[in-house]
């Protein structure tokens, strides 16, 4: 379903260049739940943003169900990002001047869902992540872990078939983190969602079907057991 | 050294109110290394910002070395925040248009350190946290964990006697997180720094001399062993 071949991402900075990805190839099959691990700076967020069609690689190919994402039309990409893929950003990327509810409603509004229905669905999803009593709080009126959960709720609200989550429990205590993980598992089992979770948490990695390891912008083969 | 009595923080939102802190009392002694743990939303960041003189409580008293912080003059507070306390924010609070080096230089510049010396010191501190090759990157040219480490470097650069760190390893893989923790330990042993670390990481809490637990805006007594 997800087929990446030879992905590179190179940033030019003056006379030097930073190779954030240096030739990444991987496959993720329909309904798999995989984790991506690796040291800080190893390329995880860069990889995830390419898989989420939010960024283009410098070179290499990325096919989603056989279709090369780099050749998709704008309207195709918009639908992909809005309805097919749910993306949880490492830095949340919430709208600062909107409430939790308005932030989570936004993808539904873009998908053309009528406002009464979108409001209800957004409230339910926020309740699912434990924020039923924080609907009208703006991001700066929420704790770090609450903001993170708003970002998670927003990624789930359009019933995506693929969830790409960038360190979704980094700001959560272990109990709240487990609740989020249980939610992901439930979606995975009940709705057969495909999940790719970038994580620093070995407990999450242990619960995934497969672990993809990155080191310095490349995938580490399973038999390479040096520390990351 | 740090003496908090009956701290409350109440946010009024229309007709409701949120009690982020509901009567917190605690002491932290010179050169102690304590961790603060508790569920998402339990009041940890709110407490830390009051202890860092970045916010005032709604009621209660906070004394630093016997001096009530709420009665300090502006210049006293400025010196306290700039030179005595190093604060690592949960959301980093970096200047988006400045490089890592410029971000870390800023507290030194405010302290009146000449620019050649401040530039050198900032570069050394960034190297200490593993970012020696990222000095000229702006925050959006850095990974999440790299931004977190810039925030840590900025908190250390003026040689503070108190470090208040809000989830300093939340975006770091375990190896990089251990390196940061080792750095804190080193500062604690060699320079007798007082550290208060808000953390979700039980490994960090285990390495501190004492663990302060928050639940719903109050400190949980040690003999209360219900889950947080
Ligand atoms: N400006 C505000 N207005 C209203 N409520 C607020 C405001 N700031 C924080 N809160 C609420 O106060 C409570 C405590 O927030 P705080 O940021 O201290 O939590 P925390 O323990 O740091 O959580 P986390 O582990 O998620 O970072 C939260 O429930 C939050 O929703
Ligand atoms: N716009 C940019 N310009 C230059 N370098 C960049 C840019 N964006 C990212 N990088 C570099 O690319 C590398 C990979 O970044 P990425 O955000 O993918 O890392 P990561 O694995 O997600 O790290 P973390 O665990 O800290 O979040 C980093 O070393 C970073 O400094
Ligand atoms: Mg990242
Ligand atoms: Mg917090």
Short mmCIF file of C-alpha atoms and ligand atoms in Angstrom, two decimals:
data_model
loop_
_atom_site.label_atom_id
_atom_site.label_comp_id
_atom_site.label_asym_id
_atom_site.label_seq_id
_atom_site.Cartn_x
_atom_site.Cartn_y
_atom_site.Cartn_z
CA UNK A 1 0.00 0.00 0.00
CA UNK A 2 2.79 2.41 0.97
CA UNK A 3 5.86 1.89 -1.20
CA UNK A 4 8.89 4.14 -0.79
CA UNK A 5 12.02 3.63 -2.86
CA UNK A 6 15.29 5.54 -2.45
CA UNK A 7 13.81 8.58 -0.72
CA UNK A 8 16.31 11.37 -0.15
CA UNK A 9 15.75 14.79 1.40
CA UNK A 10 18.59 17.23 1.11
CA UNK A 11 18.58 20.73 2.59
CA UNK A 12 21.07 23.16 1.13
CA UNK A 13 22.45 25.64 3.65
CA UNK A 14 24.94 28.04 2.13
CA UNK A 15 27.87 25.90 1.08
CA UNK A 16 26.91 22.84 3.14
CA UNK A 17 24.07 20.40 2.78
CA UNK A 18 22.14 18.38 5.32
CA UNK A 19 21.00 14.94 4.18
CA UNK A 20 17.93 14.46 6.37
CA UNK A 21 17.06 11.29 4.41
CA UNK A 22 19.79 9.49 2.50
CA UNK A 23 18.03 6.75 0.57
CA UNK A 24 15.05 5.30 2.44
CA UNK A 25 13.11 2.37 1.02
CA UNK A 26 10.26 0.68 2.83
CA UNK A 27 6.87 -0.96 2.39
CA UNK A 28 3.90 -0.70 4.70
CA UNK A 29 0.97 -2.97 3.92
CA UNK A 30 -2.71 -2.30 4.36
CA UNK A 31 -3.78 -2.49 8.03
CA UNK A 32 -0.28 -2.89 9.42
CA UNK A 33 0.66 -1.10 12.63
CA UNK A 34 4.34 -0.17 12.48
CA UNK A 35 6.54 2.05 14.58
CA UNK A 36 9.48 4.13 13.41
CA UNK A 37 12.28 4.65 15.91
CA UNK A 38 15.68 6.31 15.83
CA UNK A 39 17.78 8.96 17.50
CA UNK A 40 16.88 12.60 17.60
CA UNK A 41 17.75 14.00 14.17
CA UNK A 42 17.76 10.63 12.38
CA UNK A 43 15.07 11.66 9.86
CA UNK A 44 11.81 10.30 11.33
CA UNK A 45 9.70 13.47 11.03
CA UNK A 46 11.12 14.14 7.56
CA UNK A 47 10.12 10.64 6.46
CA UNK A 48 6.66 10.92 7.98
CA UNK A 49 5.92 14.23 6.27
CA UNK A 50 6.80 12.70 2.89
CA UNK A 51 4.59 9.66 3.59
CA UNK A 52 1.82 12.07 4.61
CA UNK A 53 2.13 13.90 1.25
CA UNK A 54 3.00 17.06 3.16
CA UNK A 55 6.45 17.32 1.63
CA UNK A 56 8.21 16.07 -1.48
CA UNK A 57 11.47 14.11 -1.46
CA UNK A 58 14.55 15.54 -3.19
CA UNK A 59 14.73 12.27 -5.11
CA UNK A 60 13.19 8.81 -4.97
CA UNK A 61 9.69 7.47 -5.37
CA UNK A 62 6.70 7.29 -3.05
CA UNK A 63 3.68 5.33 -4.20
CA UNK A 64 0.40 5.04 -2.35
CA UNK A 65 -1.66 2.12 -3.70
CA UNK A 66 0.48 2.12 -6.80
CA UNK A 67 -0.01 5.84 -7.48
CA UNK A 68 3.10 8.11 -7.45
CA UNK A 69 2.22 10.85 -4.95
CA UNK A 70 4.53 13.41 -6.59
CA UNK A 71 2.37 13.28 -9.75
CA UNK A 72 -1.00 13.70 -8.03
CA UNK A 73 -3.10 16.74 -8.86
CA UNK A 74 -3.76 19.36 -6.19
CA UNK A 75 -7.34 18.30 -5.58
CA UNK A 76 -6.27 14.66 -5.22
CA UNK A 77 -3.60 15.66 -2.71
CA UNK A 78 -6.06 17.81 -0.77
CA UNK A 79 -8.51 14.91 -0.46
CA UNK A 80 -5.67 12.58 0.51
CA UNK A 81 -4.46 14.84 3.30
CA UNK A 82 -7.94 15.77 4.50
CA UNK A 83 -9.78 12.47 4.41
CA UNK A 84 -7.57 9.52 3.79
CA UNK A 85 -4.62 10.34 6.03
CA UNK A 86 -4.81 11.53 9.65
CA UNK A 87 -1.56 13.27 10.62
CA UNK A 88 -0.48 13.97 14.20
CA UNK A 89 2.32 16.56 14.16
CA UNK A 90 5.22 16.44 16.62
CA UNK A 91 4.58 20.10 17.39
CA UNK A 92 0.79 19.77 17.20
CA UNK A 93 0.28 22.67 14.72
CA UNK A 94 -2.98 23.80 16.31
CA UNK A 95 -4.63 27.09 15.36
CA UNK A 96 -3.79 29.40 18.27
CA UNK A 97 -6.92 31.51 18.04
CA UNK A 98 -9.40 28.63 17.83
CA UNK A 99 -10.81 26.49 20.59
CA UNK A 100 -10.07 22.77 20.90
CA UNK A 101 -13.51 22.09 19.38
CA UNK A 102 -12.97 24.44 16.43
CA UNK A 103 -9.53 22.96 15.78
CA UNK A 104 -10.95 19.45 15.62
CA UNK A 105 -13.97 20.52 13.55
CA UNK A 106 -11.81 22.00 10.81
CA UNK A 107 -11.06 18.81 8.81
CA UNK A 108 -14.77 17.95 8.87
CA UNK A 109 -15.68 21.40 7.59
CA UNK A 110 -13.17 21.03 4.75
CA UNK A 111 -14.70 17.65 3.95
CA UNK A 112 -18.07 19.35 3.53
CA UNK A 113 -19.72 17.89 6.63
CA UNK A 114 -22.63 20.12 7.81
CA UNK A 115 -21.80 22.13 10.91
CA UNK A 116 -24.22 20.51 13.37
CA UNK A 117 -22.87 17.07 12.51
CA UNK A 118 -19.22 18.17 12.46
CA UNK A 119 -19.58 19.88 15.84
CA UNK A 120 -21.04 16.69 17.33
CA UNK A 121 -18.38 14.45 15.83
CA UNK A 122 -15.58 16.79 16.96
CA UNK A 123 -16.96 16.85 20.52
CA UNK A 124 -17.20 13.05 20.58
CA UNK A 125 -13.64 12.63 19.38
CA UNK A 126 -12.34 15.09 21.97
CA UNK A 127 -14.26 13.18 24.66
CA UNK A 128 -12.63 9.97 23.40
CA UNK A 129 -9.18 11.45 24.21
CA UNK A 130 -10.31 12.69 27.64
CA UNK A 131 -10.93 16.34 26.76
CA UNK A 132 -14.73 16.46 26.96
CA UNK A 133 -14.46 19.24 29.57
CA UNK A 134 -11.95 21.31 27.59
CA UNK A 135 -13.86 21.88 24.33
CA UNK A 136 -13.87 25.66 24.58
CA UNK A 137 -10.26 26.09 25.70
CA UNK A 138 -7.81 27.62 23.25
CA UNK A 139 -4.37 26.00 22.92
CA UNK A 140 -2.73 28.42 25.38
CA UNK A 141 -5.43 27.49 27.90
CA UNK A 142 -4.48 23.83 27.69
CA UNK A 143 -1.61 21.84 29.15
CA UNK A 144 1.05 20.41 26.81
CA UNK A 145 -0.41 16.94 26.93
CA UNK A 146 -3.92 18.32 26.37
CA UNK A 147 -2.72 20.17 23.25
CA UNK A 148 -1.17 16.94 22.07
CA UNK A 149 -4.49 15.16 22.51
CA UNK A 150 -6.31 17.85 20.54
CA UNK A 151 -3.85 17.21 17.72
CA UNK A 152 -4.60 13.49 17.98
CA UNK A 153 -8.35 14.06 17.96
CA UNK A 154 -8.06 16.28 14.89
CA UNK A 155 -6.17 13.51 13.08
CA UNK A 156 -8.90 10.95 13.83
CA UNK A 157 -12.00 12.98 13.25
CA UNK A 158 -12.45 12.33 9.50
CA UNK A 159 -12.16 8.54 9.95
CA UNK A 160 -8.92 8.27 7.98
CA UNK A 161 -7.76 4.88 6.71
CA UNK A 162 -4.12 5.78 7.45
CA UNK A 163 -2.84 7.39 10.66
CA UNK A 164 0.65 8.89 10.70
CA UNK A 165 1.53 9.94 14.24
CA UNK A 166 4.74 11.78 15.10
CA UNK A 167 5.58 11.02 18.75
CA UNK A 168 1.91 11.15 19.86
CA UNK A 169 2.67 10.42 23.54
CA UNK A 170 5.81 12.54 24.00
CA UNK A 171 3.99 14.94 26.34
CA UNK A 172 1.79 12.40 28.10
CA UNK A 173 2.16 10.63 31.43
CA UNK A 174 2.22 6.86 31.15
CA UNK A 175 -1.44 6.35 32.01
CA UNK A 176 -2.76 8.90 29.54
CA UNK A 177 -0.26 7.58 26.98
CA UNK A 178 -1.62 4.06 27.45
CA UNK A 179 -5.17 5.32 26.91
CA UNK A 180 -4.11 6.87 23.60
CA UNK A 181 -2.35 3.68 22.59
CA UNK A 182 -5.43 1.63 23.47
CA UNK A 183 -7.44 3.95 21.25
CA UNK A 184 -5.01 3.39 18.36
CA UNK A 185 -5.21 -0.37 18.90
CA UNK A 186 -8.99 -0.23 18.91
CA UNK A 187 -9.08 1.71 15.65
CA UNK A 188 -6.55 -0.71 14.21
CA UNK A 189 -8.56 -3.81 15.15
CA UNK A 190 -12.08 -2.50 14.53
CA UNK A 191 -11.52 -0.34 11.46
CA UNK A 192 -8.40 -2.01 10.07
CA UNK A 193 -6.62 1.34 9.96
CA UNK A 194 -2.99 1.42 8.79
CA UNK A 195 -0.82 3.09 11.44
CA UNK A 196 2.72 4.43 11.32
CA UNK A 197 3.79 5.77 14.71
CA UNK A 198 7.09 7.60 15.17
CA UNK A 199 7.99 7.05 18.78
CA UNK A 200 10.74 7.26 21.36
CA UNK A 201 8.72 5.04 23.67
CA UNK A 202 9.95 1.44 23.59
CA UNK A 203 6.60 0.32 25.04
CA UNK A 204 4.78 1.59 21.96
CA UNK A 205 7.35 0.08 19.61
CA UNK A 206 6.92 -3.24 21.41
CA UNK A 207 3.16 -3.18 20.74
CA UNK A 208 3.53 -2.64 17.00
CA UNK A 209 3.68 -5.45 14.47
CA UNK A 210 6.96 -4.22 13.07
CA UNK A 211 9.63 -1.68 13.99
CA UNK A 212 11.42 0.37 11.34
CA UNK A 213 14.71 1.81 12.61
CA UNK A 214 16.31 4.93 11.19
CA UNK A 215 19.91 5.98 11.65
CA UNK A 216 21.35 9.06 9.91
CA UNK A 217 18.61 9.16 7.29
CA UNK A 218 18.64 5.49 6.28
CA UNK A 219 16.74 2.39 7.35
CA UNK A 220 18.80 0.08 9.54
CA UNK A 221 18.58 -3.60 8.52
CA UNK A 222 17.12 -5.84 11.26
CA UNK A 223 20.36 -7.77 11.67
CA UNK A 224 22.29 -4.59 12.45
CA UNK A 225 22.06 -4.54 16.23
CA UNK A 226 24.43 -1.66 16.98
CA UNK A 227 22.78 1.00 19.14
CA UNK A 228 20.86 3.59 17.19
CA UNK B 1 15.43 27.84 49.69
CA UNK B 2 12.17 27.43 47.74
CA UNK B 3 9.15 27.69 50.03
CA UNK B 4 5.65 27.53 48.58
CA UNK B 5 2.58 27.71 50.83
CA UNK B 6 -1.01 27.27 49.69
CA UNK B 7 -0.43 28.16 46.03
CA UNK B 8 -3.60 28.36 43.99
CA UNK B 9 -4.04 29.27 40.33
CA UNK B 10 -7.58 29.81 39.16
CA UNK B 11 -8.55 30.62 35.60
CA UNK B 12 -11.97 32.16 35.09
CA UNK B 13 -13.65 31.12 31.86
CA UNK B 14 -17.04 32.70 31.44
CA UNK B 15 -19.17 31.29 34.24
CA UNK B 16 -16.85 28.38 35.08
CA UNK B 17 -13.45 28.34 36.66
CA UNK B 18 -10.51 26.00 36.25
CA UNK B 19 -8.43 25.36 39.39
CA UNK B 20 -5.06 24.56 37.83
CA UNK B 21 -3.49 24.61 41.32
CA UNK B 22 -5.67 24.09 44.35
CA UNK B 23 -3.42 24.70 47.35
CA UNK B 24 0.15 23.54 46.74
CA UNK B 25 2.72 23.69 49.51
CA UNK B 26 6.26 22.41 49.17
CA UNK B 27 9.87 23.05 50.10
CA UNK B 28 12.90 22.51 47.93
CA UNK B 29 16.26 22.89 49.63
CA UNK B 30 19.49 24.22 48.20
CA UNK B 31 21.18 21.73 45.86
CA UNK B 32 18.35 19.22 45.90
CA UNK B 33 17.39 17.42 42.67
CA UNK B 34 13.67 16.74 42.70
CA UNK B 35 11.23 15.57 40.07
CA UNK B 36 7.58 16.56 39.74
CA UNK B 37 5.26 13.96 38.26
CA UNK B 38 1.54 13.72 37.64
CA UNK B 39 -1.06 13.17 34.96
CA UNK B 40 -1.50 15.41 31.97
CA UNK B 41 -3.39 18.47 33.23
CA UNK B 42 -2.51 17.97 36.90
CA UNK B 43 -0.83 21.40 37.24
CA UNK B 44 2.89 20.70 36.79
CA UNK B 45 3.65 23.43 34.21
CA UNK B 46 1.52 25.90 36.14
CA UNK B 47 3.48 25.18 39.32
CA UNK B 48 6.82 25.41 37.54
CA UNK B 49 6.04 28.79 35.99
CA UNK B 50 5.17 30.18 39.43
CA UNK B 51 8.40 28.77 40.90
CA UNK B 52 10.26 30.31 37.95
CA UNK B 53 8.76 33.74 38.74
CA UNK B 54 7.17 33.72 35.29
CA UNK B 55 3.64 33.80 36.67
CA UNK B 56 1.92 34.84 39.88
CA UNK B 57 -0.37 32.58 41.91
CA UNK B 58 -4.01 33.58 42.46
CA UNK B 59 -3.34 33.17 46.18
CA UNK B 60 -0.68 31.71 48.43
CA UNK B 61 2.94 32.54 49.10
CA UNK B 62 6.15 31.75 47.25
CA UNK B 63 9.42 32.63 48.94
CA UNK B 64 12.85 32.23 47.43
CA UNK B 65 15.54 32.38 50.13
CA UNK B 66 13.04 33.97 52.46
CA UNK B 67 12.04 36.69 49.97
CA UNK B 68 8.40 36.79 48.79
CA UNK B 69 8.66 36.72 44.99
CA UNK B 70 5.36 38.54 44.48
CA UNK B 71 6.83 41.62 46.19
CA UNK B 72 10.07 41.77 44.19
CA UNK B 73 10.78 44.81 42.03
CA UNK B 74 10.90 44.45 38.26
CA UNK B 75 14.69 44.69 38.07
CA UNK B 76 15.06 42.04 40.78
CA UNK B 77 12.69 39.74 38.90
CA UNK B 78 14.52 40.33 35.64
CA UNK B 79 17.86 39.38 37.23
CA UNK B 80 16.26 36.35 38.87
CA UNK B 81 14.83 35.04 35.60
CA UNK B 82 17.89 35.88 33.53
CA UNK B 83 20.75 34.81 35.77
CA UNK B 84 19.64 32.85 38.79
CA UNK B 85 17.05 30.56 37.23
CA UNK B 86 17.42 28.55 34.03
CA UNK B 87 13.99 27.61 32.67
CA UNK B 88 13.38 24.90 30.07
CA UNK B 89 9.88 25.36 28.63
CA UNK B 90 7.67 22.41 27.69
CA UNK B 91 7.09 24.04 24.31
CA UNK B 92 10.67 25.38 24.03
CA UNK B 93 9.66 29.02 23.30
CA UNK B 94 12.53 29.59 20.86
CA UNK B 95 12.71 32.71 18.69
CA UNK B 96 11.63 31.46 15.27
CA UNK B 97 13.70 33.90 13.25
CA UNK B 98 16.98 33.37 15.14
CA UNK B 99 19.51 30.61 14.77
CA UNK B 100 20.21 28.09 17.52
CA UNK B 101 23.34 30.07 18.39
CA UNK B 102 21.50 33.39 18.57
CA UNK B 103 18.75 31.86 20.70
CA UNK B 104 21.28 30.56 23.21
CA UNK B 105 23.30 33.79 23.19
CA UNK B 106 20.32 35.89 24.17
CA UNK B 107 20.42 35.39 27.98
CA UNK B 108 24.14 36.21 27.93
CA UNK B 109 23.52 39.39 25.97
CA UNK B 110 20.86 40.42 28.47
CA UNK B 111 23.34 39.76 31.27
CA UNK B 112 25.76 42.20 29.66
CA UNK B 113 28.31 39.63 28.51
CA UNK B 114 30.40 41.00 25.59
CA UNK B 115 29.46 39.46 22.26
CA UNK B 116 32.68 37.56 21.50
CA UNK B 117 32.52 35.86 24.89
CA UNK B 118 28.77 35.18 24.71
CA UNK B 119 29.05 33.69 21.24
CA UNK B 120 31.83 31.34 22.45
CA UNK B 121 29.91 30.30 25.56
CA UNK B 122 26.71 29.72 23.56
CA UNK B 123 28.59 27.57 21.04
CA UNK B 124 30.17 25.52 23.84
CA UNK B 125 26.82 24.91 25.54
CA UNK B 126 25.21 23.84 22.27
CA UNK B 127 28.11 21.44 21.68
CA UNK B 128 27.54 20.06 25.18
CA UNK B 129 24.00 19.04 24.16
CA UNK B 130 25.17 17.52 20.85
CA UNK B 131 24.29 20.41 18.54
CA UNK B 132 27.77 21.67 17.66
CA UNK B 133 27.00 21.13 13.97
CA UNK B 134 23.61 22.86 14.08
CA UNK B 135 24.59 26.33 15.38
CA UNK B 136 23.30 28.22 12.36
CA UNK B 137 20.03 26.32 11.96
CA UNK B 138 16.81 28.15 12.76
CA UNK B 139 14.17 26.27 14.79
CA UNK B 140 12.24 25.16 11.68
CA UNK B 141 15.49 23.72 10.34
CA UNK B 142 15.88 21.54 13.41
CA UNK B 143 14.20 18.31 14.50
CA UNK B 144 11.86 18.36 17.51
CA UNK B 145 14.47 16.88 19.80
CA UNK B 146 17.10 19.31 18.51
CA UNK B 147 14.80 22.26 19.29
CA UNK B 148 14.31 20.81 22.76
CA UNK B 149 18.06 20.70 23.24
CA UNK B 150 18.45 24.33 22.11
CA UNK B 151 15.92 25.22 24.82
CA UNK B 152 17.98 23.25 27.34
CA UNK B 153 21.23 24.91 26.26
CA UNK B 154 19.63 28.34 26.56
CA UNK B 155 18.55 27.52 30.14
CA UNK B 156 22.11 26.52 31.13
CA UNK B 157 24.15 29.19 29.40
CA UNK B 158 24.13 31.82 32.19
CA UNK B 159 25.30 29.28 34.83
CA UNK B 160 22.08 29.47 36.84
CA UNK B 161 21.99 28.18 40.41
CA UNK B 162 18.46 26.81 39.89
CA UNK B 163 17.27 24.81 36.88
CA UNK B 164 13.54 24.36 36.32
CA UNK B 165 12.96 21.95 33.44
CA UNK B 166 9.50 21.16 32.07
CA UNK B 167 9.66 17.68 30.49
CA UNK B 168 13.16 18.22 29.06
CA UNK B 169 13.36 14.77 27.43
CA UNK B 170 9.81 14.48 26.08
CA UNK B 171 11.03 14.66 22.48
CA UNK B 172 14.25 12.72 22.88
CA UNK B 173 15.13 9.09 22.19
CA UNK B 174 16.35 7.21 25.24
CA UNK B 175 20.06 7.56 24.45
CA UNK B 176 19.93 11.32 23.84
CA UNK B 177 17.66 11.66 26.90
CA UNK B 178 20.24 9.86 29.04
CA UNK B 179 22.95 12.20 27.80
CA UNK B 180 20.87 15.18 28.90
CA UNK B 181 20.20 13.56 32.26
CA UNK B 182 23.91 12.87 32.73
CA UNK B 183 24.54 16.54 32.00
CA UNK B 184 22.02 17.56 34.68
CA UNK B 185 23.62 15.17 37.15
CA UNK B 186 27.06 16.56 36.39
CA UNK B 187 25.88 20.14 36.96
CA UNK B 188 24.16 19.00 40.13
CA UNK B 189 27.28 17.30 41.54
CA UNK B 190 29.94 19.73 40.34
CA UNK B 191 28.12 23.03 40.72
CA UNK B 192 25.59 22.09 43.42
CA UNK B 193 22.76 23.36 41.26
CA UNK B 194 19.19 23.00 42.55
CA UNK B 195 17.06 21.15 40.00
CA UNK B 196 13.33 20.71 39.66
CA UNK B 197 12.45 18.49 36.71
CA UNK B 198 8.85 17.98 35.60
CA UNK B 199 8.83 14.64 33.89
CA UNK B 200 6.69 11.82 32.58
CA UNK B 201 9.74 9.57 32.47
CA UNK B 202 9.87 7.22 35.46
CA UNK B 203 13.62 6.71 34.82
CA UNK B 204 14.29 10.38 35.47
CA UNK B 205 12.07 10.43 38.54
CA UNK B 206 13.95 7.39 39.85
CA UNK B 207 17.26 9.25 39.58
CA UNK B 208 16.09 12.25 41.58
CA UNK B 209 16.51 12.58 45.32
CA UNK B 210 12.81 13.14 45.83
CA UNK B 211 9.61 12.88 43.81
CA UNK B 212 6.78 15.37 44.24
CA UNK B 213 3.48 14.03 42.91
CA UNK B 214 0.64 16.26 41.72
CA UNK B 215 -2.96 15.19 41.25
CA UNK B 216 -5.68 17.69 40.28
CA UNK B 217 -3.65 20.71 41.38
CA UNK B 218 -2.56 19.45 44.80
CA UNK B 219 0.48 17.61 46.14
CA UNK B 220 -0.20 13.96 46.88
CA UNK B 221 1.13 12.79 50.24
CA UNK B 222 3.74 10.02 49.98
CA UNK B 223 1.53 7.51 51.75
CA UNK B 224 -1.25 7.96 49.18
CA UNK B 225 -0.40 5.23 46.73
CA UNK B 226 -3.46 5.39 44.48
CA UNK B 227 -2.51 5.80 40.83
CA UNK B 228 -2.01 9.40 39.75
N1 LIG C 1 -5.01 29.90 30.60
C1 LIG C 1 -5.75 28.86 31.04
N2 LIG C 1 -7.08 28.95 31.11
C2 LIG C 1 -7.83 27.92 31.54
N3 LIG C 1 -7.33 26.73 31.93
C3 LIG C 1 -6.00 26.57 31.88
C4 LIG C 1 -5.13 27.60 31.43
N4 LIG C 1 -3.85 27.15 31.47
C5 LIG C 1 -3.90 25.88 31.94
N5 LIG C 1 -5.20 25.54 32.19
C6 LIG C 1 -5.67 24.25 32.74
O1 LIG C 1 -4.96 24.04 33.95
C7 LIG C 1 -4.69 22.65 34.12
C8 LIG C 1 -3.21 22.46 34.46
O2 LIG C 1 -2.41 22.81 33.36
P1 LIG C 1 -0.84 22.48 33.35
O3 LIG C 1 -0.31 23.04 32.05
O4 LIG C 1 -0.20 22.98 34.59
O5 LIG C 1 -0.83 20.89 33.35
P2 LIG C 1 0.40 19.86 33.28
O6 LIG C 1 0.40 19.06 34.53
O7 LIG C 1 1.66 20.60 32.92
O8 LIG C 1 -0.02 18.89 32.08
P3 LIG C 1 0.86 18.19 30.91
O9 LIG C 1 1.51 17.01 31.56
O10 LIG C 1 -0.20 17.80 29.93
O11 LIG C 1 1.83 19.19 30.37
C9 LIG C 1 -5.08 21.95 32.81
O12 LIG C 1 -6.24 21.18 33.06
C10 LIG C 1 -5.35 23.08 31.84
O13 LIG C 1 -6.46 22.80 30.97
N1 LIG C 2 14.72 22.87 6.90
C1 LIG C 2 15.84 22.21 7.29
N2 LIG C 2 17.05 22.68 6.93
C2 LIG C 2 18.18 22.05 7.32
N3 LIG C 2 18.23 20.93 8.06
C3 LIG C 2 17.04 20.40 8.43
C4 LIG C 2 15.79 21.02 8.08
N4 LIG C 2 14.79 20.26 8.62
C5 LIG C 2 15.38 19.24 9.28
N5 LIG C 2 16.73 19.32 9.16
C6 LIG C 2 17.71 18.37 9.70
O1 LIG C 2 17.34 17.08 9.23
C7 LIG C 2 17.61 16.09 10.22
C8 LIG C 2 16.40 15.20 10.40
O2 LIG C 2 15.32 15.95 10.97
P1 LIG C 2 14.00 15.23 11.50
O3 LIG C 2 13.09 16.31 11.99
O4 LIG C 2 13.45 14.32 10.46
O5 LIG C 2 14.56 14.33 12.70
P2 LIG C 2 13.77 13.39 13.74
O6 LIG C 2 14.27 12.00 13.56
O7 LIG C 2 12.31 13.62 13.63
O8 LIG C 2 14.30 13.91 15.15
P3 LIG C 2 13.55 14.09 16.57
O9 LIG C 2 13.46 12.73 17.19
O10 LIG C 2 14.48 15.00 17.33
O11 LIG C 2 12.21 14.71 16.34
C9 LIG C 2 18.00 16.83 11.49
O12 LIG C 2 19.37 16.64 11.74
C10 LIG C 2 17.68 18.29 11.21
O13 LIG C 2 18.63 19.17 11.78
MG1 LIG C 3 10.89 14.47 14.84
MG1 LIG C 4 2.85 20.64 31.24
#
